[in-house]
Short mmCIF file of N, CA and C in Angstrom, two decimals:
data_model
loop_
_atom_site.label_atom_id
_atom_site.label_comp_id
_atom_site.label_asym_id
_atom_site.label_seq_id
_atom_site.Cartn_x
_atom_site.Cartn_y
_atom_site.Cartn_z
N MET A 14 0.85 -1.18 0.00
CA MET A 14 0.00 0.00 0.00
C MET A 14 0.89 1.24 0.00
N LEU A 15 0.61 2.17 -0.86
CA LEU A 15 1.39 3.40 -0.93
C LEU A 15 0.97 4.35 0.17
N THR A 16 1.94 5.02 0.75
CA THR A 16 1.63 6.00 1.77
C THR A 16 1.69 7.39 1.16
N LYS A 17 0.93 8.28 1.72
CA LYS A 17 0.90 9.66 1.23
C LYS A 17 2.22 10.33 1.60
N PRO A 18 2.88 10.97 0.63
CA PRO A 18 4.15 11.64 0.95
C PRO A 18 3.94 12.79 1.94
N GLU A 19 4.94 13.00 2.77
CA GLU A 19 4.88 14.10 3.73
C GLU A 19 4.86 15.42 2.96
N PRO A 20 4.14 16.41 3.48
CA PRO A 20 4.12 17.71 2.80
C PRO A 20 5.51 18.34 2.82
N ARG A 21 5.82 19.07 1.77
CA ARG A 21 7.12 19.73 1.65
C ARG A 21 6.93 21.21 1.96
N LYS A 22 7.98 21.85 2.43
CA LYS A 22 7.93 23.27 2.72
C LYS A 22 9.16 23.93 2.11
N SER A 23 8.94 25.00 1.41
CA SER A 23 10.03 25.76 0.80
C SER A 23 10.67 26.65 1.86
N VAL A 24 12.00 26.63 1.93
CA VAL A 24 12.73 27.46 2.90
C VAL A 24 13.93 28.10 2.22
N ASN A 25 14.41 29.16 2.80
CA ASN A 25 15.64 29.79 2.33
C ASN A 25 16.75 29.48 3.33
N VAL A 26 17.87 29.02 2.84
CA VAL A 26 19.02 28.74 3.70
C VAL A 26 20.28 29.29 3.04
N LEU A 27 21.26 29.57 3.87
CA LEU A 27 22.56 30.00 3.37
C LEU A 27 23.49 28.79 3.40
N VAL A 28 24.16 28.53 2.29
CA VAL A 28 25.10 27.41 2.22
C VAL A 28 26.41 27.91 1.64
N ASP A 29 27.45 27.18 1.91
CA ASP A 29 28.77 27.48 1.36
C ASP A 29 28.69 27.43 -0.17
N ALA A 30 29.07 28.51 -0.82
CA ALA A 30 28.95 28.62 -2.28
C ALA A 30 29.73 27.52 -3.00
N ARG A 31 30.90 27.17 -2.47
CA ARG A 31 31.70 26.11 -3.12
C ARG A 31 31.00 24.76 -3.01
N LEU A 32 30.40 24.49 -1.86
CA LEU A 32 29.66 23.23 -1.70
C LEU A 32 28.48 23.18 -2.66
N LEU A 33 27.78 24.29 -2.77
CA LEU A 33 26.62 24.35 -3.66
C LEU A 33 27.04 24.10 -5.11
N ALA A 34 28.11 24.75 -5.54
CA ALA A 34 28.59 24.58 -6.92
C ALA A 34 29.00 23.14 -7.18
N GLU A 35 29.71 22.54 -6.23
CA GLU A 35 30.15 21.16 -6.42
C GLU A 35 28.96 20.21 -6.44
N ALA A 36 28.00 20.44 -5.54
CA ALA A 36 26.81 19.59 -5.51
C ALA A 36 26.06 19.66 -6.83
N LYS A 37 25.88 20.86 -7.34
CA LYS A 37 25.19 21.02 -8.62
C LYS A 37 25.95 20.34 -9.75
N ALA A 38 27.28 20.51 -9.76
CA ALA A 38 28.11 19.89 -10.81
C ALA A 38 28.02 18.37 -10.77
N LEU A 39 27.84 17.82 -9.58
CA LEU A 39 27.76 16.36 -9.43
C LEU A 39 26.34 15.84 -9.55
N GLY A 40 25.38 16.72 -9.73
CA GLY A 40 23.99 16.28 -9.87
C GLY A 40 23.35 15.87 -8.56
N VAL A 41 23.84 16.40 -7.46
CA VAL A 41 23.27 16.07 -6.15
C VAL A 41 21.90 16.73 -6.03
N ASN A 42 20.91 15.96 -5.59
CA ASN A 42 19.58 16.50 -5.34
C ASN A 42 19.66 17.26 -4.02
N LEU A 43 19.59 18.58 -4.09
CA LEU A 43 19.78 19.41 -2.90
C LEU A 43 18.71 19.19 -1.85
N SER A 44 17.47 19.04 -2.26
CA SER A 44 16.39 18.82 -1.30
C SER A 44 16.59 17.50 -0.56
N ARG A 45 16.94 16.46 -1.31
CA ARG A 45 17.15 15.15 -0.70
C ARG A 45 18.37 15.20 0.24
N ALA A 46 19.44 15.86 -0.20
CA ALA A 46 20.64 15.97 0.64
C ALA A 46 20.32 16.74 1.92
N ALA A 47 19.53 17.80 1.80
CA ALA A 47 19.15 18.57 2.99
C ALA A 47 18.31 17.72 3.93
N ASP A 48 17.34 16.97 3.38
CA ASP A 48 16.52 16.08 4.21
C ASP A 48 17.40 15.07 4.94
N GLU A 49 18.32 14.44 4.21
CA GLU A 49 19.18 13.43 4.83
C GLU A 49 20.06 14.05 5.91
N GLY A 50 20.56 15.25 5.65
CA GLY A 50 21.38 15.94 6.65
C GLY A 50 20.58 16.28 7.89
N LEU A 51 19.34 16.73 7.70
CA LEU A 51 18.49 17.04 8.85
C LEU A 51 18.14 15.79 9.65
N VAL A 52 17.86 14.70 8.95
CA VAL A 52 17.56 13.44 9.65
C VAL A 52 18.74 13.05 10.53
N LYS A 53 19.95 13.13 9.98
CA LYS A 53 21.14 12.77 10.75
C LYS A 53 21.36 13.74 11.91
N ALA A 54 21.21 15.04 11.67
CA ALA A 54 21.40 16.03 12.73
C ALA A 54 20.39 15.84 13.86
N ILE A 55 19.15 15.54 13.51
CA ILE A 55 18.10 15.32 14.52
C ILE A 55 18.41 14.05 15.31
N ARG A 56 18.77 12.97 14.61
CA ARG A 56 19.09 11.71 15.28
C ARG A 56 20.28 11.90 16.24
N ASP A 57 21.32 12.59 15.77
CA ASP A 57 22.50 12.82 16.60
C ASP A 57 22.16 13.65 17.83
N ARG A 58 21.36 14.69 17.64
CA ARG A 58 21.00 15.56 18.78
C ARG A 58 20.13 14.82 19.78
N LYS A 59 19.18 14.01 19.30
CA LYS A 59 18.34 13.23 20.22
C LYS A 59 19.19 12.25 21.02
N SER A 60 20.18 11.64 20.37
CA SER A 60 21.09 10.73 21.07
C SER A 60 21.86 11.47 22.15
N GLN A 61 22.36 12.64 21.80
CA GLN A 61 23.13 13.44 22.75
C GLN A 61 22.26 13.84 23.94
N LEU A 62 21.04 14.28 23.68
CA LEU A 62 20.13 14.67 24.76
C LEU A 62 19.79 13.48 25.64
N TRP A 63 19.54 12.32 25.03
CA TRP A 63 19.21 11.13 25.81
C TRP A 63 20.37 10.78 26.74
N LEU A 64 21.58 10.82 26.21
CA LEU A 64 22.75 10.50 27.02
C LEU A 64 22.90 11.49 28.17
N GLU A 65 22.71 12.78 27.90
CA GLU A 65 22.80 13.79 28.95
C GLU A 65 21.73 13.56 30.02
N GLU A 66 20.51 13.25 29.60
CA GLU A 66 19.41 13.05 30.54
C GLU A 66 19.58 11.78 31.37
N ASN A 67 20.28 10.80 30.83
CA ASN A 67 20.40 9.51 31.51
C ASN A 67 21.80 9.24 32.06
N ARG A 68 22.68 10.23 31.97
CA ARG A 68 24.06 10.05 32.40
C ARG A 68 24.16 9.59 33.86
N ALA A 69 23.40 10.19 34.76
CA ALA A 69 23.47 9.83 36.17
C ALA A 69 23.08 8.37 36.38
N ALA A 70 22.02 7.92 35.73
CA ALA A 70 21.59 6.52 35.89
C ALA A 70 22.62 5.57 35.30
N ILE A 71 23.21 5.92 34.18
CA ILE A 71 24.23 5.07 33.56
C ILE A 71 25.44 4.97 34.48
N GLU A 72 25.88 6.11 35.03
CA GLU A 72 27.02 6.10 35.94
C GLU A 72 26.73 5.29 37.19
N GLU A 73 25.51 5.40 37.72
CA GLU A 73 25.13 4.63 38.91
C GLU A 73 25.14 3.13 38.60
N ASN A 74 24.61 2.74 37.44
CA ASN A 74 24.65 1.32 37.05
C ASN A 74 26.08 0.84 36.94
N ASN A 75 26.93 1.64 36.31
CA ASN A 75 28.33 1.25 36.17
C ASN A 75 28.99 1.08 37.53
N ARG A 76 28.72 2.00 38.47
CA ARG A 76 29.28 1.87 39.83
C ARG A 76 28.78 0.59 40.50
N PHE A 77 27.49 0.30 40.36
CA PHE A 77 26.93 -0.90 40.97
C PHE A 77 27.63 -2.15 40.45
N PHE A 78 27.78 -2.25 39.13
CA PHE A 78 28.40 -3.44 38.56
C PHE A 78 29.88 -3.53 38.89
N GLU A 79 30.56 -2.39 39.02
CA GLU A 79 31.96 -2.42 39.44
C GLU A 79 32.08 -2.93 40.87
N GLU A 80 31.14 -2.54 41.72
CA GLU A 80 31.17 -2.94 43.12
C GLU A 80 30.69 -4.37 43.33
N HIS A 81 29.62 -4.75 42.66
CA HIS A 81 28.98 -6.04 42.91
C HIS A 81 29.21 -7.07 41.81
N GLY A 82 29.73 -6.67 40.69
CA GLY A 82 29.90 -7.59 39.57
C GLY A 82 28.59 -7.79 38.82
N LEU A 83 28.67 -8.56 37.76
CA LEU A 83 27.48 -8.83 36.95
C LEU A 83 26.61 -9.89 37.62
N PRO A 84 25.29 -9.72 37.58
CA PRO A 84 24.42 -10.75 38.13
C PRO A 84 24.61 -12.07 37.37
N PHE A 85 24.61 -13.15 38.08
CA PHE A 85 24.74 -14.49 37.51
C PHE A 85 26.05 -14.70 36.77
N ALA A 86 27.07 -13.93 37.11
CA ALA A 86 28.36 -14.04 36.42
C ALA A 86 28.94 -15.45 36.55
N GLU A 87 28.64 -16.10 37.66
CA GLU A 87 29.18 -17.46 37.86
C GLU A 87 28.62 -18.46 36.86
N TYR A 88 27.51 -18.14 36.23
CA TYR A 88 26.90 -19.05 35.26
C TYR A 88 27.30 -18.76 33.82
N ARG A 89 28.09 -17.72 33.63
CA ARG A 89 28.51 -17.35 32.27
C ARG A 89 29.55 -18.33 31.78
N GLY A 90 29.42 -18.74 30.54
CA GLY A 90 30.36 -19.69 29.96
C GLY A 90 31.46 -19.04 29.15
N PHE A 91 31.57 -17.74 29.22
CA PHE A 91 32.60 -17.05 28.45
C PHE A 91 33.25 -15.97 29.26
#
């Protein structure tokens, strides 16, 4: 089943003129490249925020395992 494409929005952005010229010369689809760049930037930022928000819990878990070891470690075969 085909899904309805997401609506597009026209925006103005400033880009490095040399990058723009090279992209055009290589036939790069600028809209697609911008979308892909935004997807990556959003994913990276969400990851960074998640890590910042959960840093204390991660550090506490690490301290616990350093002090007490892994649960059921005696049953591990490796």
